[in-house]
XYZ file of C-alpha atoms in Angstrom:
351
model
C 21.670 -7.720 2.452
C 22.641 -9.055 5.968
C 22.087 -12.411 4.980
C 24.720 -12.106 2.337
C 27.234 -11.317 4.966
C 28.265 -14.278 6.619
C 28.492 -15.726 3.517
C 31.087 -13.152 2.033
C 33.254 -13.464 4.973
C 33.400 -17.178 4.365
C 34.951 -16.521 0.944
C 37.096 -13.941 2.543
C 38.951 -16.466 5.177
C 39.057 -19.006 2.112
C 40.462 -16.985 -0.283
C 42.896 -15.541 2.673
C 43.705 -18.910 3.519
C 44.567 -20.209 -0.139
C 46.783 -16.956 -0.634
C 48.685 -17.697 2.359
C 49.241 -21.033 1.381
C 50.514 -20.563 -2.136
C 52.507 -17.938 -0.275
C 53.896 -20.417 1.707
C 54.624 -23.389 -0.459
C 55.862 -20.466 -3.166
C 58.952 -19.749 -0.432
C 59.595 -23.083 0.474
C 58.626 -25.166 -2.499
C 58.219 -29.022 -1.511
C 61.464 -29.224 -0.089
C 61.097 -31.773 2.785
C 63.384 -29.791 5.154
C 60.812 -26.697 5.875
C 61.411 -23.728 7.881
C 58.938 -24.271 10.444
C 59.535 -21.060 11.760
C 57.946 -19.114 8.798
C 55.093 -21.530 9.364
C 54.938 -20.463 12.875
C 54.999 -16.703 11.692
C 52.234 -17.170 9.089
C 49.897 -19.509 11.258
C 49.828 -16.846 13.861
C 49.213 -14.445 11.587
C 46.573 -16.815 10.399
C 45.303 -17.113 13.345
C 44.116 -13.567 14.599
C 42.649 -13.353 10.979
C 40.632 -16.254 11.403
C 39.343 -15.133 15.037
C 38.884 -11.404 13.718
C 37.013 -12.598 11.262
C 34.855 -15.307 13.774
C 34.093 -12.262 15.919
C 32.299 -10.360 12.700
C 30.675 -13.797 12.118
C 28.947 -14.186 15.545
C 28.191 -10.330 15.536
C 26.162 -10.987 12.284
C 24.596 -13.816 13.504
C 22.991 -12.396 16.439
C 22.232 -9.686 14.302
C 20.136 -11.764 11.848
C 18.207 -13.307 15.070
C 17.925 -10.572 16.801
C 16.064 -8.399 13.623
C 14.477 -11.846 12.896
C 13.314 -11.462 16.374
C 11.917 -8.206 15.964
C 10.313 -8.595 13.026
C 8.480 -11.894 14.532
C 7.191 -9.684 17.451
C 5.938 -6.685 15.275
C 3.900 -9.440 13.097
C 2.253 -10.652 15.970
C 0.933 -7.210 17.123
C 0.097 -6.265 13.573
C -2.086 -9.090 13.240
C -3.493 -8.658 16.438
C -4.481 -5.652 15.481
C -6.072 -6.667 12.175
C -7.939 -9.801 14.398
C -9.032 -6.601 17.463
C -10.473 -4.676 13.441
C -12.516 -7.285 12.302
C -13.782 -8.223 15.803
C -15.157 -4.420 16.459
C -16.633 -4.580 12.849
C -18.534 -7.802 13.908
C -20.025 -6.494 16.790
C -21.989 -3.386 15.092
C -25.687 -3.233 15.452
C -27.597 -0.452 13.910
C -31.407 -0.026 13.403
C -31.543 2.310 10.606
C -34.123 4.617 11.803
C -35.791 4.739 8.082
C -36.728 1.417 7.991
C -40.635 0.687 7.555
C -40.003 -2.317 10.341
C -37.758 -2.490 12.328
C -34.779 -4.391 11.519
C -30.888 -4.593 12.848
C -28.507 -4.196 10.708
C -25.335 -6.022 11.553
C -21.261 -6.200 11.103
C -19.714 -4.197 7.535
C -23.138 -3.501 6.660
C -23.672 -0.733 9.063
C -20.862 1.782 6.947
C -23.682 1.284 3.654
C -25.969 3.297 5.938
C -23.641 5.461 7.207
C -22.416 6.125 3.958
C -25.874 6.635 2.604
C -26.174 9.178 5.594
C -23.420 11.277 4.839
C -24.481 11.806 1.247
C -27.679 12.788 2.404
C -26.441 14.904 4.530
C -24.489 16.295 1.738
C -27.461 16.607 -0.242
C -29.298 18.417 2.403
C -26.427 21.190 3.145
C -26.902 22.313 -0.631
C -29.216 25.086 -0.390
C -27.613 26.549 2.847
C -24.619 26.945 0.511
C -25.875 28.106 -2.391
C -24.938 31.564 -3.453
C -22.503 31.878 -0.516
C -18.359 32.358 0.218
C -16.594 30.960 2.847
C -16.602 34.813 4.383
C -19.856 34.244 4.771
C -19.953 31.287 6.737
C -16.583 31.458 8.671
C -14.822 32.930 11.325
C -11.872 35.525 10.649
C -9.292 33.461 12.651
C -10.576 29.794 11.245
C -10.854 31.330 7.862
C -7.267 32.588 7.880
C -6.176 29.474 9.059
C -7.792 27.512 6.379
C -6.174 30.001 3.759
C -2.721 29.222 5.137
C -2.863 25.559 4.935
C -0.142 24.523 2.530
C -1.712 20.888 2.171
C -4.482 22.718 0.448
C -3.007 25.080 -1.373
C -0.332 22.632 -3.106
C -3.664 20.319 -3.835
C -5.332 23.333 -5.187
C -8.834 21.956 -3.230
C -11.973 23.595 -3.456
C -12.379 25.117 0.014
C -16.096 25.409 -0.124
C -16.499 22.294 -0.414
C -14.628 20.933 1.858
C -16.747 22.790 4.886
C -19.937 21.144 3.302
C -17.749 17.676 3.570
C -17.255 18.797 7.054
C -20.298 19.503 8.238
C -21.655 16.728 6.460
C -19.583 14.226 8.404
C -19.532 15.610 11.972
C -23.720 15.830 11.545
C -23.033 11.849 10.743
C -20.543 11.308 13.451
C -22.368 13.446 16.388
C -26.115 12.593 15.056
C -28.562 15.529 16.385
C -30.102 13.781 19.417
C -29.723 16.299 22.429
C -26.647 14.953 23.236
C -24.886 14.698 19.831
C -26.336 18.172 18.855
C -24.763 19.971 22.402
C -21.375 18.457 21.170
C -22.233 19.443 17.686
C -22.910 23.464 18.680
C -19.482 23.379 20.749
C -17.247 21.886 17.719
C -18.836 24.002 15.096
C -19.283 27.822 17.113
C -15.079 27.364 17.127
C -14.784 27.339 13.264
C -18.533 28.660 12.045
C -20.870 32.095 12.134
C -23.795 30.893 14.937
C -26.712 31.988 12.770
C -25.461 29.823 9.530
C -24.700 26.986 12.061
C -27.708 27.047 13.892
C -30.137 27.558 10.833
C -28.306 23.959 9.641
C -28.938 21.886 12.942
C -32.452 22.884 13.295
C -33.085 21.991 9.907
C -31.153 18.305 10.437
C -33.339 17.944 13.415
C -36.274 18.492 11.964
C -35.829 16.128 8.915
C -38.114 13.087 9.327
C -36.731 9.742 9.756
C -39.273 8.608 6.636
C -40.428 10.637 4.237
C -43.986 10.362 5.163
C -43.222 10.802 9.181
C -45.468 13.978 10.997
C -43.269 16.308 10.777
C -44.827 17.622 14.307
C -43.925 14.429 15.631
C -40.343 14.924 14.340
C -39.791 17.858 16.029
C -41.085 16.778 19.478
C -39.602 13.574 19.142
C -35.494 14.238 21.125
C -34.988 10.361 21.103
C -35.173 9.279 17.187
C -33.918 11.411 14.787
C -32.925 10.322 11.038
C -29.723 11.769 11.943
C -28.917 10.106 15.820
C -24.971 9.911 15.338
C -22.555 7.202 15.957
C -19.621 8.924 17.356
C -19.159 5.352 19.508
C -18.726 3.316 17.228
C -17.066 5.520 14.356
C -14.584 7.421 16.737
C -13.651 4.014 18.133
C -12.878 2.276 14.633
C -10.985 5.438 13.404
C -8.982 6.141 16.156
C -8.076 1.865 15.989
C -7.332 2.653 12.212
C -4.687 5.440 12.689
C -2.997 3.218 15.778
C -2.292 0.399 13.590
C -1.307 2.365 10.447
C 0.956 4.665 12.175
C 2.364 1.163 14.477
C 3.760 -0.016 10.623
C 4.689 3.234 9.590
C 6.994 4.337 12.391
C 8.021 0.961 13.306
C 11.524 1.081 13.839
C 13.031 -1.912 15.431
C 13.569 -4.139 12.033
C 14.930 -2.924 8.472
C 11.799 -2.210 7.338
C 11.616 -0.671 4.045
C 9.104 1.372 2.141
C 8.136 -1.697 0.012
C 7.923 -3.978 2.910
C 5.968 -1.704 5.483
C 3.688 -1.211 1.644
C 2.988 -4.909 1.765
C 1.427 -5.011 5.735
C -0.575 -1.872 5.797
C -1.689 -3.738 1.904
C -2.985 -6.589 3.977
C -4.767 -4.034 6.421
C -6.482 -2.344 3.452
C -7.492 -5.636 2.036
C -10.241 -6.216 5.256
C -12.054 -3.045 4.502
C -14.746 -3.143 2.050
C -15.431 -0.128 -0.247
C -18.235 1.599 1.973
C -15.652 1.254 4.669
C -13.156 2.775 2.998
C -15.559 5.616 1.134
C -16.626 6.446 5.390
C -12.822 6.625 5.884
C -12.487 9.536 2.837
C -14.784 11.712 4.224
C -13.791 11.520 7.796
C -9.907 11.828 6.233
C -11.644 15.567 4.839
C -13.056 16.429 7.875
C -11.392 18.043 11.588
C -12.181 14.922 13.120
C -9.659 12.756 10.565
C -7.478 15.453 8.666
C -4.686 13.867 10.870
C -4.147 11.370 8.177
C -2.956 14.069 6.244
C -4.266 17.515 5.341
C -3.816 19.030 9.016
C -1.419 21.945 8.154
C 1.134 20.191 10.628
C 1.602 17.647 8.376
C 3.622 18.345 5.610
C 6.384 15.564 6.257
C 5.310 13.377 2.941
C 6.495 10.247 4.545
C 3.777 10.941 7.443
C 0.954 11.973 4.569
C -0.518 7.857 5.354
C -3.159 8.089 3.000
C -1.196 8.760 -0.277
C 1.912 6.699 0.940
C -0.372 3.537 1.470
C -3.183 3.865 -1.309
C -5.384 3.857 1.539
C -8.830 4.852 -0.312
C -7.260 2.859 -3.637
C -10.456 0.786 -3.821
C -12.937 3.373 -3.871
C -14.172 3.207 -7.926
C -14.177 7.332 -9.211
C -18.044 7.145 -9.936
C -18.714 5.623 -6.790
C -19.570 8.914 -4.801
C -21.129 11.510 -7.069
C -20.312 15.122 -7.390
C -16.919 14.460 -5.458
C -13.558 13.939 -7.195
C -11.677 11.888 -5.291
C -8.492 12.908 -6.889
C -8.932 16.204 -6.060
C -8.253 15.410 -3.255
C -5.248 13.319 -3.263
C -4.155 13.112 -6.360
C -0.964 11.075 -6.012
C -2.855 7.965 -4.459
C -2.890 5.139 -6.760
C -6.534 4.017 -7.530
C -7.393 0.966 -9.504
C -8.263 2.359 -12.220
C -5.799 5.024 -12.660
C -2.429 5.604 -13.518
C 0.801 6.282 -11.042
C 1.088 10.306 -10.799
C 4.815 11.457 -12.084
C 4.833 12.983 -8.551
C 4.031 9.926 -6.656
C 7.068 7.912 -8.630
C 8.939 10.666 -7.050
C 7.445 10.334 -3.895
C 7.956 6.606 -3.648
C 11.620 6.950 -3.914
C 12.159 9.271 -1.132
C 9.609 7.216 1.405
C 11.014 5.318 3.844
């Protein structure tokens, strides 16, 4: 729109000049003798126009350059920040512990393992939920504040299972080495009855890294565990995740709109591959990530930065079993799906 600008105020000293000269000639005709001091009047009058109207002009101008300015210098951050993403990814090394040799596991292709490990995790936390309510596995203040959490209610999400998500993850993220597990017991005793929590960890600890491992040596072993964690490299790459995504959404400086800010955090999206982004929904479910958007803080929609952005829009519905994504968040737009009448809503309100 500001580019239009300049140009209209160009038609606006022509079309003021034209009407002042038909005014003119319309007085005085072509008679040779003319009053030269109703040309003095009207040129003077002519003249603070014109400089009015070169004083907008310049203002516009360094507008324009100054928001074309801006703009430049948020680019070159935002793509520094997308260069800093796929430089950490690069540099992952993992030795899945399950391997029958040993072999390292490099770059994108660590989140297939960590994704593997947090639906085995999943798997494994089955029976310790069977047959139980969240009364019987929660604390009365954590409970109550679970209940009161509009995000959820709105969303209508299954509350059970989204303290087996949970647990799943943080078992992923911490691991249950002696260190991860000590962390583990302190995050958990906060939100979780001890003797449900504890019965879980010892049984994570004791789960053999293969299937035909001692299970003696398992338990004796504190320095290789199936589950060892990778709070390092996971806490680093999600915390780097929210930074950028929040730098486009609050970004201020330019005229940024909805559509625009859409198109950057687009290109963001587009480095992640679909085990990243699958690692990214369950840490989004858990109290490590609900920051994204189910914290009960969070109720501003235009701060809600998973549905605004599509940010899990690649994950295909069947790809993680037994979990409805759109249960979830059910106004993102996935592939395969069609735009929620509450999302075409939402869209016109985000800025």
């Amino acid at each position: 729109m500001k580019k239009n600008i300049p140009n209209g105020i160009l038609i606006i000293a022509v079309l003021i000049f034209g009407w002042l000269s038909i005014d003119v000639i319309s007085q005085t005709g072509f008679y040779a003798h003319i009053n030269f001091e109703l040309g003095r009047n009207y040129g003077g009058m002519l003249g603070g126009i014109l400089s009015f109207l070169s004083i907008v002009l310049i203002y516009f101008t360094l507008s324009l350059q100054t928001e074309s300015f801006n703009r430049s210098s948020f680019e070159s951050k935002f793509f520094e920040l997308i260069k800093y993403h796929r430089a950490n990814v690069a540099e992952w090394e993992h030795t899945p512990p399950e391997f029958k040799e040993e072999k390292i596991v490099k770059g994108r292709k660590v989140f297939v393992h960590i994704h593997r490990q947090i639906l085995r995790a999943l798997e494994e936390l089955t029976p310790f939920f069977k047959n139980k309510n969240l009364e019987d596995i929660m604390l009365p203040d954590a409970l109550n504040e679970l209940k009161r959490n509009a995000n959820f209610i709105s969303r209508k999400i299954d509350l059970m299972l989204l303290q087996k998500i949970n647990i799943a993850y943080m078992i992923v993220f911490f691991g249950v080495l002696e260190e991860g597990r000590r962390i583990l017991s302190k995050v958990v005793k906060k939100k979780y009855n001890e003797e449900f929590y504890e019965k879980i960890l010892i049984h994570f600890q004791n789960i053999p890294v293969k299937r035909e491992c001692d299970l003696d040596k398992v338990k004796n072993n504190t320095h290789i565990k199936y589950f060892g964690g990778h709070q390092n490299r996971l806490g680093h790459y999600m915390r780097h995740y929210y930074q950028s995504i929040n730098y486009v959404n609050s970004y201020k400086p330019f005229k940024s709109k909805y559509p625009d800010k859409y198109n950057y955090v687009k290109m963001y999206r587009a480095q992640l591959s679909t085990y990243e982004q699958s690692v990214f929904f369950f840490n989004s479910l858990s109290d490590l990530g609900n920051v994204w958007e189910l914290d009960q803080s969070n109720l501003n929609s235009n701060d809600q930065l998973i549905t605004k952005y599509n940010l899990i829009k690649n994950i295909p519905t069947e790809f993680i079993l037994d979990i409805n994504l759109n249960a979830f968040y059910p106004d993102v737009e996935y592939e395969r799906g069609d735009k929620s009448d509450n999302k075409k809503i939402l869209i016109k309100n985000y800025k």
